[in-house]
Amino acid sequence: MEVVEDLYKKRQPVVEMKAIYFITPTEKSVDCLVNDFKNKPSKYKAAYIYFSDVCPDSLFAKLKTCQPKSIKRCKEINISFFPKESQVFLLNVPDAFYLLYSPHKEDDKESVLESMAQQIVTLCATLDENPGVRYKKDSLDNAENLANLVEEKLVEYYKMDEKDQFKIKTPSQLLILDRGFDPVSTVLHELTYQAMIYDLLTVEDDIYKYGADRMSTTKDKEARLDESDELFVKIRHKHIAGVLEEIPKLVKEISSNKKETEGKLTIGNLSNLMKKMPHFKKQIGKQALHLTLAEDCMKKFQPHLEKLCKVEQDLALGTDIDGLKVKEHMRVLLPVLLNKDLDNYDKIRAILLYIFVENGTTQENLDRLIQHVKIESDGDVLKNWKHIGVPIIPRSSQRKPTRRDRSNEETFQLSRWTPLIKDVIENPLRTQFSWVEAMLWTCCKSAGRAWEDMSAPTARHKQNTMSRDDRKTMSKLIIFVIGGITYSEIRSAYEVTQANKFFQVLIGSTHIITPRKMLDDIKDLTKLRAPKDTFTILEEV
């Protein structure tokens, strides 16, 4: 019999069973464990302890208070990060945004960065990498401080690693950025499938619930949107228009009777098809689910968002569909402000794009914009961007980074914007990448091999002839964004990896953000939070 229980909840003793503890090395979790084995009889027969990270000596000493011989194994396995997707890792600390950027939390920054650095080191240890660490210097010092902490902890880790007393720098690089480096991508409506789902629909913990009138069932169903769904993996980064074209094609490929899938594909048609072909029920069920998701996205998009997306693209890029420079940004924004069908969140997103393209605004203009959307009590959702290093008031004279020319790339008119992180990822891989560009990234001590080791493939790097072992040892570019990453940025990491088979991009952050979550987090930066409750273990009577 196997039982999985929450360490922090009240649990019944099972004295005849051995317990495996997979815990973080914190005072709270260690106190819980010690409490299980402090008195006779112990809660379990024996303990096998696996720490997700290095356990400090002070906490390790607490284990000595357990009953003698009760602990059979104690091991640090260094995996205090969450592998969200095949190329995405998270630290799962969304509170870090408030703790690092709120003006009320200046004193907490050091401990938060220290903890994040340790988590990033466990990622490197799991990958068996000792990367060169670089950071993008900006008005805030979070990236610089985190980079230096990671470098120090990497040195410390590989000195104490029992398998390798000294590990030289590997060809891989770790680039650390602060969230303010690209505010545009955090508020823009993204029209690729995965990003659109999480922006427009209600998805909690990666679970989408669909109602009783769908899929010929009277009960609500739940669908998990993760990499266990092969179809989702295949289409998640496609434009919504491509998804709506692809799903009917896939259904026709599965169907043995083409007449059943002729004409417009609907949820009702798919339900009938599932009844007639029960052996294909699971496959067609996935198609039906994603057709439902795509159609729900379009229902949200078509009434009002289509025109808004054109305005957003013009503001984000500063150019229109024909590539002509937008001369008056306010004239582009005004129809959005006057549109009564748009909710305040959408108007706020458009206002922010206007401020971003203007590189800031005046107090008078900002007050007018706040009054126009009637958010006088919530004006902080615009003003607080200054706390993450984004110019709001006054206008900044600092030049924006030069963008890579993508005018020859094929794209949809309402999806012309490319996240800035794609330039960041691609720049070191280009053969024409200059030392001038490289110097924009400050390196920590012993940053590793030169940038040109990561440049585009030569004749010696044949993209399609690498063995599996070669791919395991290929260079990695690890991107870490403090304060959250967007689904469009995640997509960019996959796209660059796909285009450069000899090279792998891993992208990570404290957490994943959606536009609504980003706006809520920004608004909360100037609010005072009540201190968290202290944790107390009650003695069993």
Coordinates of C-alpha atoms in Angstrom, one line a residue:
M1 CA 0.0 0.0 0.0
E2 CA 1.2 3.5 -0.9
V3 CA -0.1 6.7 0.7
V4 CA 0.9 10.2 -0.3
E5 CA 0.3 12.9 2.3
D6 CA 0.9 16.6 2.9
L7 CA 3.7 17.0 5.5
Y8 CA 2.0 20.1 6.9
K9 CA -1.4 18.5 7.6
K10 CA -2.4 16.4 10.5
R11 CA -1.6 12.8 9.7
Q12 CA -2.6 9.5 11.4
P13 CA 0.4 7.4 12.7
V14 CA 1.2 4.3 10.7
V15 CA 3.8 2.7 12.9
E16 CA 4.2 -0.4 10.7
M17 CA 5.1 1.6 7.6
K18 CA 8.3 3.3 6.5
A19 CA 8.0 6.9 5.3
I20 CA 9.8 8.6 2.4
Y21 CA 10.1 12.3 2.9
F22 CA 10.7 14.5 -0.1
I23 CA 11.0 18.0 1.4
T24 CA 12.6 21.4 1.0
P25 CA 15.4 22.1 3.6
T26 CA 13.4 24.7 5.5
E27 CA 12.8 25.1 9.2
K28 CA 9.1 24.4 8.8
S29 CA 9.5 21.1 7.0
V30 CA 12.4 19.9 9.2
D31 CA 10.4 20.7 12.3
C32 CA 7.5 18.7 10.9
L33 CA 9.7 15.7 10.3
V34 CA 11.4 15.9 13.7
N35 CA 8.0 16.0 15.3
D36 CA 7.1 12.7 13.6
F37 CA 10.1 10.9 15.2
K38 CA 10.7 12.9 18.4
N39 CA 8.8 10.7 20.8
K40 CA 8.1 7.0 21.3
P41 CA 6.3 5.5 19.5
S42 CA 7.3 7.3 16.3
K43 CA 4.6 8.1 13.7
Y44 CA 6.3 5.7 11.2
K45 CA 8.6 2.7 11.4
A46 CA 11.5 4.6 9.8
A47 CA 12.4 7.7 7.7
Y48 CA 14.1 8.0 4.3
I49 CA 14.7 11.7 3.8
Y50 CA 15.4 13.4 0.5
F51 CA 16.1 17.1 0.5
S52 CA 15.4 19.1 -2.7
D53 CA 18.4 21.3 -2.0
V54 CA 21.5 21.6 0.2
C55 CA 20.4 21.3 3.9
P56 CA 22.1 24.0 6.2
D57 CA 24.1 22.6 9.1
S58 CA 21.7 24.2 11.6
L59 CA 18.7 22.3 10.2
F60 CA 20.7 19.1 9.8
A61 CA 21.6 19.2 13.5
K62 CA 17.9 19.2 14.4
L63 CA 17.6 15.7 12.9
K64 CA 19.8 14.4 15.8
T65 CA 16.8 14.9 18.1
C66 CA 14.9 12.2 16.4
Q67 CA 14.7 8.7 17.9
P68 CA 17.9 6.7 17.5
K69 CA 18.1 4.7 14.3
S70 CA 14.8 6.1 13.0
I71 CA 16.5 7.8 10.0
K72 CA 17.7 5.2 7.6
R73 CA 18.7 7.5 4.8
C74 CA 19.3 11.3 4.3
K75 CA 20.3 12.6 0.9
E76 CA 20.4 16.0 -0.9
I77 CA 19.2 15.5 -4.5
N78 CA 19.4 19.2 -5.7
I79 CA 16.2 19.7 -7.6
S80 CA 14.6 22.7 -6.0
F81 CA 13.0 23.9 -9.3
F82 CA 10.0 22.8 -11.2
P83 CA 10.4 21.5 -14.8
K84 CA 7.2 23.0 -16.3
E85 CA 7.8 21.9 -19.9
S86 CA 10.6 20.2 -21.8
Q87 CA 12.4 23.5 -22.2
V88 CA 10.8 25.6 -19.3
F89 CA 11.7 25.6 -15.7
L90 CA 10.2 27.6 -12.8
L91 CA 11.2 28.4 -9.3
N92 CA 7.5 28.6 -8.3
V93 CA 7.9 31.8 -6.2
P94 CA 5.3 34.2 -7.6
D95 CA 5.6 36.2 -4.3
A96 CA 9.2 37.2 -5.4
F97 CA 7.7 39.8 -7.7
Y98 CA 6.2 41.7 -4.8
L99 CA 9.3 41.1 -2.5
L100 CA 11.8 42.3 -5.1
Y101 CA 9.9 45.3 -6.6
S102 CA 7.6 46.7 -3.9
P103 CA 9.0 49.8 -2.3
H104 CA 7.8 48.4 1.0
K105 CA 10.0 45.4 0.8
E106 CA 13.5 46.8 0.3
D107 CA 14.8 44.8 3.3
D108 CA 13.7 41.4 1.9
K109 CA 15.5 41.5 -1.4
E110 CA 18.7 39.9 -0.3
S111 CA 17.2 36.8 1.2
V112 CA 14.8 36.4 -1.8
L113 CA 17.7 36.6 -4.3
E114 CA 19.8 34.3 -2.1
S115 CA 17.1 31.6 -2.2
M116 CA 16.5 32.1 -6.0
A117 CA 20.3 31.7 -6.6
Q118 CA 20.4 28.4 -4.8
Q119 CA 17.4 27.1 -6.8
I120 CA 19.1 28.1 -10.1
V121 CA 22.3 26.3 -9.0
T122 CA 20.3 23.1 -8.4
L123 CA 19.1 23.4 -12.0
C124 CA 22.7 23.7 -13.3
A125 CA 23.7 20.8 -11.1
T126 CA 20.9 18.7 -12.5
L127 CA 22.0 19.5 -16.0
D128 CA 25.6 18.9 -15.1
E129 CA 26.5 22.4 -16.3
N130 CA 28.8 25.0 -14.9
P131 CA 27.7 27.9 -17.2
G132 CA 29.2 31.3 -17.7
V133 CA 26.9 33.7 -15.9
R134 CA 26.0 37.0 -17.6
Y135 CA 23.4 39.7 -16.8
K136 CA 21.9 42.6 -18.5
K137 CA 22.8 45.8 -16.6
D138 CA 19.8 48.1 -16.1
S139 CA 18.5 50.8 -13.7
L140 CA 17.7 48.1 -11.1
D141 CA 20.4 45.9 -9.6
N142 CA 18.4 42.7 -9.2
A143 CA 19.9 40.9 -12.3
E144 CA 23.5 41.9 -11.2
N145 CA 23.0 40.8 -7.6
L146 CA 21.4 37.5 -8.6
A147 CA 24.1 36.8 -11.2
N148 CA 26.9 37.3 -8.7
L149 CA 25.1 35.1 -6.1
V150 CA 24.6 32.3 -8.7
E151 CA 28.3 32.5 -9.7
E152 CA 29.4 32.3 -6.1
K153 CA 27.2 29.4 -5.4
L154 CA 28.3 27.5 -8.5
V155 CA 31.9 27.8 -7.3
E156 CA 30.9 26.6 -3.9
Y157 CA 28.8 23.7 -5.3
Y158 CA 31.4 22.3 -7.6
K159 CA 34.1 22.5 -4.9
M160 CA 32.0 20.4 -2.6
D161 CA 30.5 18.0 -5.2
E162 CA 31.6 14.5 -4.2
K163 CA 31.7 13.3 -7.8
D164 CA 33.8 16.2 -9.2
Q165 CA 36.1 18.2 -7.0
F166 CA 36.6 20.8 -9.6
K167 CA 34.5 21.4 -12.7
I168 CA 35.7 23.8 -15.3
K169 CA 33.3 26.1 -17.0
T170 CA 31.2 24.4 -19.7
P171 CA 30.4 26.1 -23.1
S172 CA 26.8 26.9 -21.9
Q173 CA 25.8 30.3 -20.9
L174 CA 23.3 31.6 -18.3
L175 CA 21.8 35.0 -19.1
I176 CA 19.8 36.8 -16.3
L177 CA 17.4 39.6 -17.1
D178 CA 15.0 41.8 -15.0
R179 CA 11.3 41.8 -16.0
G180 CA 11.4 45.4 -17.0
F181 CA 13.6 44.7 -20.1
D182 CA 10.4 44.0 -22.2
P183 CA 7.1 45.3 -20.8
V184 CA 5.4 45.2 -24.1
S185 CA 5.2 41.4 -24.3
T186 CA 3.6 41.2 -20.9
V187 CA 0.4 43.2 -21.9
L188 CA 0.1 42.5 -25.6
H189 CA -2.7 40.2 -26.9
E190 CA -0.8 37.2 -28.2
L191 CA -2.7 35.1 -30.9
T192 CA -0.8 31.9 -30.7
Y193 CA -2.9 29.0 -29.2
Q194 CA -1.4 28.4 -25.7
A195 CA -0.9 32.1 -24.9
M196 CA -4.5 32.9 -26.2
I197 CA -6.0 30.2 -24.0
Y198 CA -4.4 31.5 -20.8
D199 CA -5.2 35.1 -21.7
L200 CA -8.8 34.8 -22.7
L201 CA -10.2 31.7 -21.0
T202 CA -10.4 30.5 -17.4
V203 CA -7.6 28.0 -16.8
E204 CA -6.6 27.1 -13.2
D205 CA -3.5 25.0 -12.5
D206 CA -3.4 24.1 -16.2
I207 CA -6.9 22.6 -16.0
Y208 CA -9.6 23.8 -18.4
K209 CA -13.2 22.9 -17.5
Y210 CA -15.8 22.6 -20.2
G211 CA -19.6 22.5 -19.7
A212 CA -22.4 20.0 -19.9
D213 CA -23.6 21.0 -23.3
R214 CA -20.4 19.8 -25.0
M215 CA -19.0 16.4 -25.9
S216 CA -22.4 14.7 -25.5
T217 CA -22.2 14.4 -21.7
T218 CA -24.2 15.7 -18.8
K219 CA -21.2 16.1 -16.5
D220 CA -18.6 18.8 -16.6
K221 CA -15.2 17.6 -17.8
E222 CA -11.7 18.6 -17.0
A223 CA -8.8 18.7 -19.5
R224 CA -5.2 19.1 -18.4
L225 CA -3.1 21.3 -20.7
D226 CA 0.4 19.9 -20.4
E227 CA 2.9 17.7 -22.3
S228 CA 1.0 14.5 -21.6
D229 CA -1.4 15.8 -24.4
E230 CA 0.6 15.1 -27.6
L231 CA -1.8 17.2 -29.7
F232 CA -1.5 20.1 -27.4
V233 CA 2.3 20.0 -27.7
K234 CA 2.0 19.9 -31.5
I235 CA -0.3 22.9 -31.8
R236 CA 0.4 25.1 -28.7
H237 CA 2.7 27.5 -30.5
K238 CA 0.7 27.8 -33.7
H239 CA -1.3 30.9 -34.6
I240 CA -5.0 30.4 -33.8
A241 CA -5.8 30.5 -37.5
G242 CA -3.5 27.6 -38.1
V243 CA -5.0 25.6 -35.2
L244 CA -8.5 26.1 -36.6
E245 CA -7.2 24.8 -40.0
E246 CA -5.2 21.9 -38.6
I247 CA -7.7 20.2 -36.3
P248 CA -10.2 19.3 -39.0
K249 CA -7.3 17.9 -41.1
L250 CA -6.2 15.7 -38.3
V251 CA -9.7 14.4 -37.7
K252 CA -10.0 13.5 -41.4
E253 CA -6.7 11.6 -41.2
I254 CA -8.1 9.5 -38.3
S255 CA -11.5 8.9 -39.8
S256 CA -11.8 5.8 -42.0
N257 CA -15.0 7.2 -43.5
K258 CA -14.3 10.5 -45.2
K259 CA -18.0 11.2 -45.7
E260 CA -18.4 11.5 -41.9
T261 CA -15.9 14.5 -41.8
E262 CA -16.9 16.3 -45.0
G263 CA -18.1 19.9 -44.7
K264 CA -17.7 22.2 -41.7
L265 CA -16.4 20.4 -38.6
T266 CA -18.5 21.1 -35.4
I267 CA -18.5 19.7 -31.9
G268 CA -21.8 17.9 -32.7
N269 CA -20.2 16.2 -35.8
L270 CA -17.2 15.1 -33.7
S271 CA -19.6 13.7 -31.0
N272 CA -21.4 11.6 -33.6
L273 CA -18.1 10.4 -35.1
M274 CA -17.0 9.2 -31.6
K275 CA -20.1 7.1 -31.2
K276 CA -19.7 5.5 -34.6
M277 CA -16.0 4.9 -34.2
P278 CA -15.4 3.9 -30.6
H279 CA -11.9 2.6 -31.3
F280 CA -10.9 6.2 -32.2
K281 CA -12.8 7.8 -29.3
K282 CA -9.7 8.8 -27.3
Q283 CA -7.9 10.4 -30.4
I284 CA -11.0 12.2 -31.6
G285 CA -11.8 13.3 -28.0
K286 CA -8.5 15.3 -28.0
Q287 CA -9.4 16.9 -31.4
A288 CA -12.8 17.8 -30.0
L289 CA -11.4 19.3 -26.9
H290 CA -8.9 21.5 -28.8
L291 CA -11.5 22.5 -31.3
T292 CA -13.7 23.6 -28.4
L293 CA -10.8 25.6 -26.9
A294 CA -10.0 27.2 -30.2
E295 CA -13.6 28.1 -30.9
D296 CA -14.0 29.6 -27.3
C297 CA -10.9 31.7 -27.9
M298 CA -12.4 33.0 -31.2
K299 CA -15.7 33.8 -29.5
K300 CA -13.8 36.1 -27.1
F301 CA -11.6 37.5 -29.9
Q302 CA -14.0 38.3 -32.8
P303 CA -16.5 40.7 -31.3
H304 CA -14.1 43.4 -30.1
L305 CA -10.5 42.3 -29.8
E306 CA -9.7 42.0 -33.5
K307 CA -9.6 45.8 -34.0
L308 CA -7.9 46.2 -30.6
C309 CA -5.1 43.9 -31.7
K310 CA -4.4 46.1 -34.8
V311 CA -4.1 49.1 -32.5
E312 CA -1.8 47.2 -30.1
Q313 CA 0.5 46.1 -32.9
D314 CA 0.8 49.6 -34.3
L315 CA 1.6 51.0 -30.8
A316 CA 4.0 48.2 -29.9
L317 CA 6.0 48.4 -33.1
G318 CA 5.6 52.1 -33.8
T319 CA 4.7 51.2 -37.4
D320 CA 1.6 50.2 -39.2
I321 CA 0.8 47.1 -41.3
D322 CA 2.6 48.7 -44.3
G323 CA 5.7 49.4 -42.3
L324 CA 5.1 53.1 -42.2
K325 CA 6.0 55.0 -39.0
V326 CA 3.1 55.9 -36.8
K327 CA 3.4 59.7 -36.3
E328 CA 0.7 60.3 -33.7
H329 CA 0.4 57.5 -31.2
M330 CA -2.5 59.2 -29.3
R331 CA -4.5 59.3 -32.5
V332 CA -4.1 55.5 -32.7
L333 CA -5.0 55.0 -29.1
L334 CA -8.1 57.3 -29.0
P335 CA -10.6 54.9 -30.7
V336 CA -9.8 52.3 -28.0
L337 CA -10.5 54.8 -25.2
L338 CA -13.8 55.7 -26.8
N339 CA -14.9 52.1 -27.4
K340 CA -17.6 51.3 -24.8
D341 CA -17.5 47.6 -25.7
L342 CA -14.0 47.1 -24.3
D343 CA -13.5 46.5 -20.6
N344 CA -11.1 48.5 -18.5
Y345 CA -8.4 45.8 -18.5
D346 CA -8.1 46.0 -22.3
K347 CA -8.1 49.8 -22.3
I348 CA -5.4 49.8 -19.6
R349 CA -3.3 47.4 -21.8
A350 CA -3.6 49.8 -24.8
I351 CA -2.7 52.8 -22.6
L352 CA 0.4 51.1 -21.3
L353 CA 1.5 50.2 -24.9
Y354 CA 1.1 53.9 -25.7
I355 CA 3.2 54.9 -22.7
F356 CA 5.8 52.3 -23.6
V357 CA 6.2 53.4 -27.2
E358 CA 6.4 57.1 -26.0
N359 CA 9.1 56.0 -23.5
G360 CA 7.1 57.6 -20.8
T361 CA 4.6 60.5 -20.5
T362 CA 3.9 63.7 -18.6
Q363 CA 2.0 63.8 -15.3
E364 CA -0.8 65.8 -16.9
N365 CA -1.2 63.3 -19.7
L366 CA -1.2 60.4 -17.3
D367 CA -3.9 62.0 -15.2
R368 CA -6.1 62.5 -18.2
L369 CA -5.7 58.9 -19.3
I370 CA -6.6 57.6 -15.8
Q371 CA -9.7 59.8 -15.7
H372 CA -10.7 58.7 -19.2
V373 CA -10.9 55.0 -18.2
K374 CA -12.3 55.9 -14.8
I375 CA -9.6 54.2 -12.7
E376 CA -8.8 57.1 -10.3
S377 CA -8.7 54.6 -7.4
D378 CA -6.6 52.1 -9.3
G379 CA -4.1 54.5 -11.1
D380 CA -1.3 52.5 -9.6
V381 CA -1.8 49.9 -12.3
L382 CA -0.2 52.5 -14.6
K383 CA 2.1 54.3 -12.2
N384 CA 3.8 51.3 -10.5
W385 CA 5.6 50.2 -13.6
K386 CA 8.4 52.6 -12.6
H387 CA 9.2 50.1 -9.7
I388 CA 10.3 47.5 -12.3
G389 CA 12.4 50.0 -14.2
V390 CA 10.0 51.0 -16.9
P391 CA 9.8 54.8 -17.7
I392 CA 6.4 56.2 -16.9
I393 CA 6.9 59.8 -15.7
P394 CA 8.7 61.7 -17.1
R395 CA 9.7 60.6 -20.6
S396 CA 13.1 58.9 -20.7
S397 CA 15.8 60.1 -23.0
Q398 CA 17.5 56.6 -22.9
R399 CA 17.5 54.9 -26.3
K400 CA 15.6 51.7 -26.7
P401 CA 17.5 48.6 -27.8
T402 CA 18.0 48.2 -31.5
R403 CA 15.7 45.5 -32.7
R404 CA 16.6 42.8 -35.2
D405 CA 15.1 43.4 -38.7
R406 CA 12.3 40.9 -39.2
S407 CA 10.6 42.6 -42.1
N408 CA 11.3 39.6 -44.4
E409 CA 9.8 37.1 -42.0
E410 CA 6.4 35.8 -42.8
T411 CA 3.8 36.7 -40.2
F412 CA 0.1 37.5 -39.6
Q413 CA -0.8 41.1 -39.6
L414 CA -2.1 41.0 -36.1
S415 CA 1.0 39.2 -34.8
R416 CA 3.8 41.4 -36.1
W417 CA 5.4 41.9 -32.7
T418 CA 8.3 39.6 -31.7
P419 CA 9.2 39.4 -28.0
L420 CA 12.5 41.1 -27.3
I421 CA 13.7 37.9 -25.7
K422 CA 13.9 36.3 -29.1
D423 CA 16.5 38.9 -30.1
V424 CA 18.4 38.2 -26.8
I425 CA 18.4 34.4 -27.6
E426 CA 19.3 34.7 -31.3
N427 CA 22.0 37.4 -31.0
P428 CA 24.8 35.1 -29.6
L429 CA 24.0 32.5 -32.3
R430 CA 24.5 34.8 -35.2
T431 CA 27.9 34.7 -37.0
Q432 CA 27.8 38.5 -37.4
F433 CA 27.2 39.0 -33.6
S434 CA 29.7 41.7 -32.6
W435 CA 31.7 42.2 -29.5
V436 CA 29.9 45.6 -29.2
E437 CA 26.6 43.7 -28.7
A438 CA 28.3 41.1 -26.4
M439 CA 29.6 43.8 -24.1
L440 CA 26.0 44.9 -23.4
W441 CA 26.0 41.8 -21.3
T442 CA 28.2 42.0 -18.2
C443 CA 29.9 38.8 -17.2
C444 CA 30.6 37.5 -13.8
K445 CA 34.0 36.1 -12.9
S446 CA 35.1 33.2 -15.1
A447 CA 32.1 33.6 -17.4
G448 CA 33.2 30.8 -19.6
R449 CA 34.1 30.5 -23.3
A450 CA 33.7 33.4 -25.7
W451 CA 30.4 34.2 -27.3
E452 CA 31.5 33.1 -30.7
D453 CA 31.6 29.5 -29.4
M454 CA 27.8 29.8 -29.5
S455 CA 27.5 31.3 -33.0
A456 CA 25.6 29.9 -35.9
P457 CA 26.6 26.5 -37.3
T458 CA 29.6 26.0 -39.6
A459 CA 30.3 23.1 -41.9
R460 CA 31.4 21.2 -38.8
H461 CA 27.9 21.5 -37.3
K462 CA 25.5 19.6 -39.4
Q463 CA 22.1 20.3 -38.1
N464 CA 20.3 17.1 -39.0
T465 CA 23.0 14.5 -38.5
M466 CA 23.6 14.7 -34.7
S467 CA 23.3 11.6 -32.7
R468 CA 21.3 11.4 -29.5
D469 CA 24.5 11.4 -27.4
D470 CA 25.7 14.6 -29.3
R471 CA 22.4 16.3 -28.5
K472 CA 22.8 15.5 -24.8
T473 CA 26.2 17.3 -24.7
M474 CA 25.3 20.2 -27.0
S475 CA 25.7 23.7 -25.7
K476 CA 22.8 25.2 -23.7
L477 CA 21.7 28.8 -23.5
I478 CA 19.8 29.2 -20.2
I479 CA 17.7 32.3 -19.9
F480 CA 16.3 33.4 -16.6
V481 CA 13.9 36.3 -16.2
I482 CA 13.4 37.7 -12.7
G483 CA 9.7 38.5 -12.2
G484 CA 7.9 36.2 -14.6
I485 CA 7.9 35.0 -18.2
T486 CA 5.1 35.2 -20.8
Y487 CA 3.8 32.4 -23.0
S488 CA 5.1 34.3 -26.1
E489 CA 8.6 34.3 -24.6
I490 CA 8.4 30.6 -23.9
R491 CA 7.3 30.1 -27.5
S492 CA 10.4 32.1 -28.7
A493 CA 12.7 29.7 -26.8
Y494 CA 11.2 26.7 -28.6
E495 CA 11.3 28.4 -32.0
V496 CA 15.0 29.2 -31.7
T497 CA 15.9 25.7 -30.6
Q498 CA 13.9 24.2 -33.5
A499 CA 15.8 26.4 -35.9
N500 CA 19.2 25.5 -34.4
K501 CA 19.3 21.8 -33.9
F502 CA 22.8 21.9 -32.6
F503 CA 21.8 24.2 -29.7
Q504 CA 19.3 24.1 -26.9
V505 CA 17.5 27.0 -25.2
L506 CA 16.1 26.6 -21.7
I507 CA 14.0 29.4 -20.4
G508 CA 12.9 29.9 -16.8
S509 CA 11.6 32.4 -14.3
T510 CA 10.1 32.8 -10.9
H511 CA 6.7 32.0 -12.4
I512 CA 4.6 32.4 -15.6
I513 CA 2.5 35.5 -16.1
T514 CA -0.6 36.3 -18.1
P515 CA -1.5 40.0 -18.9
R516 CA -4.2 40.1 -16.2
K517 CA -1.9 38.6 -13.6
M518 CA 0.8 41.1 -14.5
L519 CA -1.5 44.1 -14.2
D520 CA -2.8 42.8 -10.8
D521 CA 0.8 42.2 -9.5
I522 CA 1.9 45.7 -10.7
K523 CA -1.1 47.3 -9.0
D524 CA -0.4 45.5 -5.7
L525 CA 3.2 46.7 -5.5
T526 CA 2.4 49.8 -3.5
K527 CA -0.1 48.0 -1.2
L528 CA 1.0 47.0 2.3
R529 CA 0.7 43.2 2.9
A530 CA 0.0 41.8 6.3
P531 CA 2.9 39.6 7.6
K532 CA 2.4 35.9 7.1
D533 CA 1.2 33.8 10.0
T534 CA 4.0 32.1 11.9
F535 CA 4.1 28.3 11.9
T536 CA 3.7 26.3 15.1
I537 CA 3.8 22.6 15.7
L538 CA 1.4 21.4 18.4
E539 CA 2.6 18.6 20.6
E540 CA 0.5 15.5 20.4
V541 CA -1.1 14.6 23.7

